[in-house]
mmCIF file of C-alpha atoms in Angstrom:
data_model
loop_
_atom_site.group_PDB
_atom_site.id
_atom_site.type_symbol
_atom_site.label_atom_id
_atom_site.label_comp_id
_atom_site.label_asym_id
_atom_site.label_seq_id
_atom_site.Cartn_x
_atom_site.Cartn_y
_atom_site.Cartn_z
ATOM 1 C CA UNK A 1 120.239 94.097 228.602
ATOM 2 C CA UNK A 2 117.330 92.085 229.980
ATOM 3 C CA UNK A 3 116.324 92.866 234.046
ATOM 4 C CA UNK A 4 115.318 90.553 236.744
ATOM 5 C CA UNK A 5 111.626 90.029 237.020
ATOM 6 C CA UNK A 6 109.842 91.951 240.175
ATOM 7 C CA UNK A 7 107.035 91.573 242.635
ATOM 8 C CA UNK A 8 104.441 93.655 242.980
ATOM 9 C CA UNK A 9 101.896 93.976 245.692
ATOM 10 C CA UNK A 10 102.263 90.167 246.255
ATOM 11 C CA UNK A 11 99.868 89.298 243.646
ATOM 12 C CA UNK A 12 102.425 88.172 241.398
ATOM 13 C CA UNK A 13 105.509 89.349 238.929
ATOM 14 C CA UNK A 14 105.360 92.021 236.249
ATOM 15 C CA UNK A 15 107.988 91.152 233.756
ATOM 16 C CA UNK A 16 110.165 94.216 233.172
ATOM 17 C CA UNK A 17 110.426 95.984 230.089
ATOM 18 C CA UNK A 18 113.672 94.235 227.349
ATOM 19 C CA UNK A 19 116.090 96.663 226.678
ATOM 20 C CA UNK A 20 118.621 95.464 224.387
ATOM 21 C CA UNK A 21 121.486 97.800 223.754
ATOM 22 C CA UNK A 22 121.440 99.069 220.142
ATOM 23 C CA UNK A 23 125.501 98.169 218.788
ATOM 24 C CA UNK A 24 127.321 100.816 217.133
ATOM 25 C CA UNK A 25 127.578 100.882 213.299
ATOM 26 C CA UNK A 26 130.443 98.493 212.494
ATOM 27 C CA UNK A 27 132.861 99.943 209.469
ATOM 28 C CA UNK A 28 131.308 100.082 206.019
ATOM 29 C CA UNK A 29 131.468 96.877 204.147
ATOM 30 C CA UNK A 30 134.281 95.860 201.531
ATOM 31 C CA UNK A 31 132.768 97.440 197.558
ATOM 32 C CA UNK A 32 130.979 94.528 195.849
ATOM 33 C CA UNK A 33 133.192 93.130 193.433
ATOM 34 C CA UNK A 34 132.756 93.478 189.662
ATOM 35 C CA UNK A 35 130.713 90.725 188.028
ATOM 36 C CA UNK A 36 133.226 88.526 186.085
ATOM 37 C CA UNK A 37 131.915 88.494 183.622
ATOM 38 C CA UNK A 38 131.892 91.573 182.098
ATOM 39 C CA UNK A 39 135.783 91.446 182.489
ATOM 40 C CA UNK A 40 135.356 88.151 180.311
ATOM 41 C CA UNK A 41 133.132 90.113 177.991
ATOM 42 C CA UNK A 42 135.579 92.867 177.582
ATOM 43 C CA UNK A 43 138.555 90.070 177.020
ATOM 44 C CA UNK A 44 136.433 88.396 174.067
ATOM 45 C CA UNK A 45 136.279 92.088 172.538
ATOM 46 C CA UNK A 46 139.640 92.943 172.687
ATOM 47 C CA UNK A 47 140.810 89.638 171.607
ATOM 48 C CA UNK A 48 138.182 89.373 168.657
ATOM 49 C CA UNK A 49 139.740 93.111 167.746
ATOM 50 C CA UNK A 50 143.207 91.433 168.106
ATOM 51 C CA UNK A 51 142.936 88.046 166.127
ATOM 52 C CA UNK A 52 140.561 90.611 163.333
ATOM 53 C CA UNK A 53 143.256 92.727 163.007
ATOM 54 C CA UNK A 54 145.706 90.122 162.359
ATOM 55 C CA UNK A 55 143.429 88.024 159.898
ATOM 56 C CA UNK A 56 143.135 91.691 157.876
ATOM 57 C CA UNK A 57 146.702 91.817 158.054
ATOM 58 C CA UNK A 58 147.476 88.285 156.430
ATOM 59 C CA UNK A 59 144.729 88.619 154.103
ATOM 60 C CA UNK A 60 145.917 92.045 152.731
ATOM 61 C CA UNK A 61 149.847 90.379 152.982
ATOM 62 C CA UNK A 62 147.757 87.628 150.704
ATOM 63 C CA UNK A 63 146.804 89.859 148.591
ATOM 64 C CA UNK A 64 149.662 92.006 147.740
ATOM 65 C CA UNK A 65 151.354 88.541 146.944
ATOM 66 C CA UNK A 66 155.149 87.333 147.680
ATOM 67 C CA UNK A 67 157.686 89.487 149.270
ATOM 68 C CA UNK A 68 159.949 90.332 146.175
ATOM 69 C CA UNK A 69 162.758 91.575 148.852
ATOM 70 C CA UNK A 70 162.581 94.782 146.669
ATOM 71 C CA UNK A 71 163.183 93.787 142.986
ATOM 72 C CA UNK A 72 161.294 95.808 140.472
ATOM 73 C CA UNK A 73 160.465 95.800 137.130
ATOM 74 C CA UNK A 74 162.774 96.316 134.589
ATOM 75 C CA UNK A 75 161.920 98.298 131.187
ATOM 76 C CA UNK A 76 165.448 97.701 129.671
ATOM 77 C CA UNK A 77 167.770 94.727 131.276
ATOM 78 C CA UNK A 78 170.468 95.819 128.461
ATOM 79 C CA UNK A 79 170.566 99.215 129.915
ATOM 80 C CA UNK A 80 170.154 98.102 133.721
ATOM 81 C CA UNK A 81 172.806 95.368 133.195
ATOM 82 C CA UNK A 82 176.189 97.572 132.967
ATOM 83 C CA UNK A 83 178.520 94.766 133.121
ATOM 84 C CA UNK A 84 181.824 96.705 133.788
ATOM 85 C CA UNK A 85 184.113 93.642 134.720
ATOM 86 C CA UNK A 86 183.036 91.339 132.064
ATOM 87 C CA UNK A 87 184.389 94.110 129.542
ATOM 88 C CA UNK A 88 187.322 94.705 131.197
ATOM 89 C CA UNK A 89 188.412 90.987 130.487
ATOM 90 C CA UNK A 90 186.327 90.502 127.243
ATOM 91 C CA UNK A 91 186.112 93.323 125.343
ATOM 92 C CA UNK A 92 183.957 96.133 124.866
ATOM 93 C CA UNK A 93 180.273 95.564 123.645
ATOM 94 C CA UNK A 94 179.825 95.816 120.245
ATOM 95 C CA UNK A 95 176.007 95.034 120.196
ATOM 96 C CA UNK A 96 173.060 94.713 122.049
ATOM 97 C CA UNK A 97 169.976 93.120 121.796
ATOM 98 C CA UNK A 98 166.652 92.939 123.637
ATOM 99 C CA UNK A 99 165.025 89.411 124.034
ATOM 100 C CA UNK A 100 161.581 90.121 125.710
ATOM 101 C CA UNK A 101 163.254 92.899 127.966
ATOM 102 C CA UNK A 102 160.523 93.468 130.553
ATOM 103 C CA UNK A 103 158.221 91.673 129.500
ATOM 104 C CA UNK A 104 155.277 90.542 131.128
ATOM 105 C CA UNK A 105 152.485 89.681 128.552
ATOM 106 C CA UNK A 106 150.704 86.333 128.696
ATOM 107 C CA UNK A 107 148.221 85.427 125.843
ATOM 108 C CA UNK A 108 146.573 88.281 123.788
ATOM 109 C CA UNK A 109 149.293 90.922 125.226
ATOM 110 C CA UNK A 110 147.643 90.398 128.495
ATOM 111 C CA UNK A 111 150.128 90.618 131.616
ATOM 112 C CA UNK A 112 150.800 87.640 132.831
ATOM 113 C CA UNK A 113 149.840 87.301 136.312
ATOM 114 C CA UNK A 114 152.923 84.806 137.562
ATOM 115 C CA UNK A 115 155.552 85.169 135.749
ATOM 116 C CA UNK A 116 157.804 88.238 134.494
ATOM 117 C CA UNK A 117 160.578 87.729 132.727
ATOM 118 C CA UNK A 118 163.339 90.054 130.637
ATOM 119 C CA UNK A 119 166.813 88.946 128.686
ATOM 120 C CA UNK A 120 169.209 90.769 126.992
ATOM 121 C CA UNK A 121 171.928 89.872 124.635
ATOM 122 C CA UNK A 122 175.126 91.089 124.326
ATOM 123 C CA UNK A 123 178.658 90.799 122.262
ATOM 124 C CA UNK A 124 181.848 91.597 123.741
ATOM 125 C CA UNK A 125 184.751 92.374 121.789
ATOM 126 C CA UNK A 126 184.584 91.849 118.123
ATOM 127 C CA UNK A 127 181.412 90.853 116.283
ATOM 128 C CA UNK A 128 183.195 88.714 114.252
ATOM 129 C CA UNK A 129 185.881 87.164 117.152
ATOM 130 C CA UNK A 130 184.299 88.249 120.437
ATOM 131 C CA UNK A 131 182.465 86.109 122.617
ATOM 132 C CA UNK A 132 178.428 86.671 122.856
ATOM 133 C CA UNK A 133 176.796 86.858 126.643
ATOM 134 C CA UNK A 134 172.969 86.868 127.742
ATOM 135 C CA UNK A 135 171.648 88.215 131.079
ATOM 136 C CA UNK A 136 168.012 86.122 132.002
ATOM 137 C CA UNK A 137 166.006 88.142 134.688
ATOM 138 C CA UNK A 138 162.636 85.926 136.257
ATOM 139 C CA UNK A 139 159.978 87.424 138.550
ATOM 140 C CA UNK A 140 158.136 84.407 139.790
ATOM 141 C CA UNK A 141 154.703 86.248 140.991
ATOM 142 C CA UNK A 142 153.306 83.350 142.690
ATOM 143 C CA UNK A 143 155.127 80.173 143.030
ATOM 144 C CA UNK A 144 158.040 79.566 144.871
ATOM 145 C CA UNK A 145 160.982 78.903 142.427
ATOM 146 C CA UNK A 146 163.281 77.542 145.078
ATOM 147 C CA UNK A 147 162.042 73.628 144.777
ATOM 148 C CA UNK A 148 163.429 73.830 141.371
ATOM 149 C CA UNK A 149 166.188 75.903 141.224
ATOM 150 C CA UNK A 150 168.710 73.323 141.963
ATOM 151 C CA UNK A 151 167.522 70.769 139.494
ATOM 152 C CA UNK A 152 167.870 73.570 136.516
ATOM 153 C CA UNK A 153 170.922 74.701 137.926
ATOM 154 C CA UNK A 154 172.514 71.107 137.631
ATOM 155 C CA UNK A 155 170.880 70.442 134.576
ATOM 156 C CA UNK A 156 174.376 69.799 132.426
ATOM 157 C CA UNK A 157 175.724 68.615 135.819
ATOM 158 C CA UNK A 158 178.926 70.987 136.229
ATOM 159 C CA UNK A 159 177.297 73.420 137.599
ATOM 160 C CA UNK A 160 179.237 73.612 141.682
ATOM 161 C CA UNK A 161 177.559 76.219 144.288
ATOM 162 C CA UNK A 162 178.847 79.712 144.658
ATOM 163 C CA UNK A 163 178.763 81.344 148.302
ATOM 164 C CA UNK A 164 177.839 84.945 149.260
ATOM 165 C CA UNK A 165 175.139 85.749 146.480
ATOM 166 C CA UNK A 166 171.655 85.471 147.190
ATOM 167 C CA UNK A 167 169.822 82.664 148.366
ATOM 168 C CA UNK A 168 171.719 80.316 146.436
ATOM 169 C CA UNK A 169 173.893 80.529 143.560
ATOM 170 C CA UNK A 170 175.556 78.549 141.286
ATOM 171 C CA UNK A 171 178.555 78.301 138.718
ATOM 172 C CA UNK A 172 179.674 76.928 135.786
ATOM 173 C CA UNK A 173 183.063 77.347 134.076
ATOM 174 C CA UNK A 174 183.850 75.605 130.290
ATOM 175 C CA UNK A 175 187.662 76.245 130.335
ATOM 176 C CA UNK A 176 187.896 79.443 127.747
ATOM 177 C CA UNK A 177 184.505 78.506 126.406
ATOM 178 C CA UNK A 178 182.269 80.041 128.974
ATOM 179 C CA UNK A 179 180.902 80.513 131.819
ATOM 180 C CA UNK A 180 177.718 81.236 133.710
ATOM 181 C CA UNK A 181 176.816 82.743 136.786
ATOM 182 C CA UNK A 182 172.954 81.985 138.268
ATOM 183 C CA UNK A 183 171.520 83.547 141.485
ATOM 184 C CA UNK A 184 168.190 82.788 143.312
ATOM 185 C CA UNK A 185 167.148 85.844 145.676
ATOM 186 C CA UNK A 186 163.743 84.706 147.282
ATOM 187 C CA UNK A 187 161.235 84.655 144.102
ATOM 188 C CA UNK A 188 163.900 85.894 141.597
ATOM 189 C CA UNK A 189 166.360 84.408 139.378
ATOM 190 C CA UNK A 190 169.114 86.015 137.608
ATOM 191 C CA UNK A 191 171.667 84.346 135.368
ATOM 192 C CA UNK A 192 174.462 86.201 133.833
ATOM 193 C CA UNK A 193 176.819 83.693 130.823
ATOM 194 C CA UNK A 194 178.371 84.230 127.740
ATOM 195 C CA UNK A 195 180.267 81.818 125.549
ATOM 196 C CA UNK A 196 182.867 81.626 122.391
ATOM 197 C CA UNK A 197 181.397 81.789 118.946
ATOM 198 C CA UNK A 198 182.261 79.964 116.427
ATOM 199 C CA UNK A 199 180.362 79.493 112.381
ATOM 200 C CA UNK A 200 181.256 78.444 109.125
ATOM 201 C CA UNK A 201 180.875 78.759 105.206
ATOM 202 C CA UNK A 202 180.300 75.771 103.906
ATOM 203 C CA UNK A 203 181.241 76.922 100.421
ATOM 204 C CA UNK A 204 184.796 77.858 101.093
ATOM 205 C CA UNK A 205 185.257 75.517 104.589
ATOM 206 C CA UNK A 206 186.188 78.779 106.204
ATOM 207 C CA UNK A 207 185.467 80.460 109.481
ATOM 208 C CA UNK A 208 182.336 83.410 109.130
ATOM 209 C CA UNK A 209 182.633 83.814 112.933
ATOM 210 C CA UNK A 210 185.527 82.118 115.449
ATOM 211 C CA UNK A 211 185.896 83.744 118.790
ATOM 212 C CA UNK A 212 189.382 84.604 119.523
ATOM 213 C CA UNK A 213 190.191 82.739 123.049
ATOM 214 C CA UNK A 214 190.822 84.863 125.856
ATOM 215 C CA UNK A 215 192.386 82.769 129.414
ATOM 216 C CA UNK A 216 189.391 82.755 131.527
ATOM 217 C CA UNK A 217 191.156 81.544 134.586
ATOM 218 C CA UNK A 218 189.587 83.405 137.888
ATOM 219 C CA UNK A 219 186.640 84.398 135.949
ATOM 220 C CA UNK A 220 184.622 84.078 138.680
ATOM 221 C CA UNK A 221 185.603 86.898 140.487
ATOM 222 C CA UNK A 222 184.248 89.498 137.711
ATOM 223 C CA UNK A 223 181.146 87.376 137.160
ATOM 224 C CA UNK A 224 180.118 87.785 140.709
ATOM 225 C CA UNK A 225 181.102 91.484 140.560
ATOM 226 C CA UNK A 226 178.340 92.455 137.764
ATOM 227 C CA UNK A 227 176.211 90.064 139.713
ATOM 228 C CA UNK A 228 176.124 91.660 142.711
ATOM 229 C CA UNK A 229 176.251 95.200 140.579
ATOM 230 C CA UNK A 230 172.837 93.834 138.680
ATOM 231 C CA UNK A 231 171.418 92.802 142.052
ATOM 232 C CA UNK A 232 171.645 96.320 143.495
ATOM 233 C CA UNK A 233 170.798 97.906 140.340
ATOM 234 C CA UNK A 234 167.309 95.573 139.781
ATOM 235 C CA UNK A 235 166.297 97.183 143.706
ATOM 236 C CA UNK A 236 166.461 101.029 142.351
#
């Protein structure tokens, strides 16, 4: 507080001595906020860890190539394709025969680093009046097979689709001729057929080899049976 001035001894005014009140301490001040950014720096490294990690992950998914959904190998396709309902309507199998069962050899006997492939052929019934039957088992390592499936499936243009196998699947029935069964599961095909035999000797204009007919009506059903038995059976 500042005083009046005062008179003294009439020779004029003495100014009084300023006091000024000292104010109380007011409450302490709000903490200083964080500088920015160091949050933003800490956001850059966490998202750098983030989008890292997730390039490492595609890169290694990259690297370990196309999901095969769980199909593996096969040594022996004969063995691995049993085949029960297809002998119960054409005959037992007389004789096997490995194609290039599990093979995956490129030039030289090298493996072949995009496509593996096995077959096995069979005879039911009969060798000389059964009907003969081929299972076809593709690996595609690399390329997507799916662009193509369709045209090779319609090749002879018969071939209708077949629901509930796969990705896609498609039929084909020749009367009591044959029939053929073909499945695409992501990078895999599968085809199961077999068909009636028929040679002859020239010499004596007789039959060496005539498949005795068997009514094929409804074949379907057993065809998609071993299918879906060789399906399961290719995962193990």
């Amino acid at each position: 507080m500042i005083s009046e001035p005062e008179l003294v001894d009439g020779d004029g005014f003495v100014v009084s001595e300023v006091l000024t009140e000292t104010p109380p301490p007011g409450p302490p001040g709000p903490p200083r906020a964080r500088r920015p950014w160091l949050w933003a720096l800490g956001g850059a490294v966490v998202a750098s860890a983030v989008w890292g990690g997730g390039l490492y992950a595609h890169e290694k998914r990259q690297d370990q190539g196309p999901d095969m959904l769980g199909y593996k190998s096969v040594e022996n396709l004969c063995e691995t394709a049993e085949l029960k309902a297809l002998v119960d309507i054409l005959g037992e199998r007389s004789s096997d025969s490995d194609g290039d069962s599990g093979s995956n050899s490129g030039p030289e006997g090298a493996a072949d680093p995009v496509l593996e492939t096995a077959n096995c052929s069979i005879t039911f019934g009969p060798p000389e009046t059964g009907y003969t039957g081929e299972v076809m088992y593709i690996r595609h390592l690399v390329t997507d097979p799916g662009p193509e499936f369709d045209a090779v499936a319609r090749r002879y243009g018969e071939a209708e689709p077949y629901e509930g196998l796969g990705e896609k699947a498609y039929l084909q029935t020749y009367e009591d001729e044959a029939a053929e069964l073909l499945v695409l599961d992501g990078q895999v095909e599968i085809r199961v057929s077999f068909n009636a035999m028929s040679s002859w000797n020239e010499d004596t204009d007789e039959p060496v080899r005539e498949t005795k007919r068997i009514d094929l009506s409804g074949i379907e059903v057993p065809l998609a049976q071993d299918m879906t038995a060789l399906m399961a059976a290719l995962k193990k």
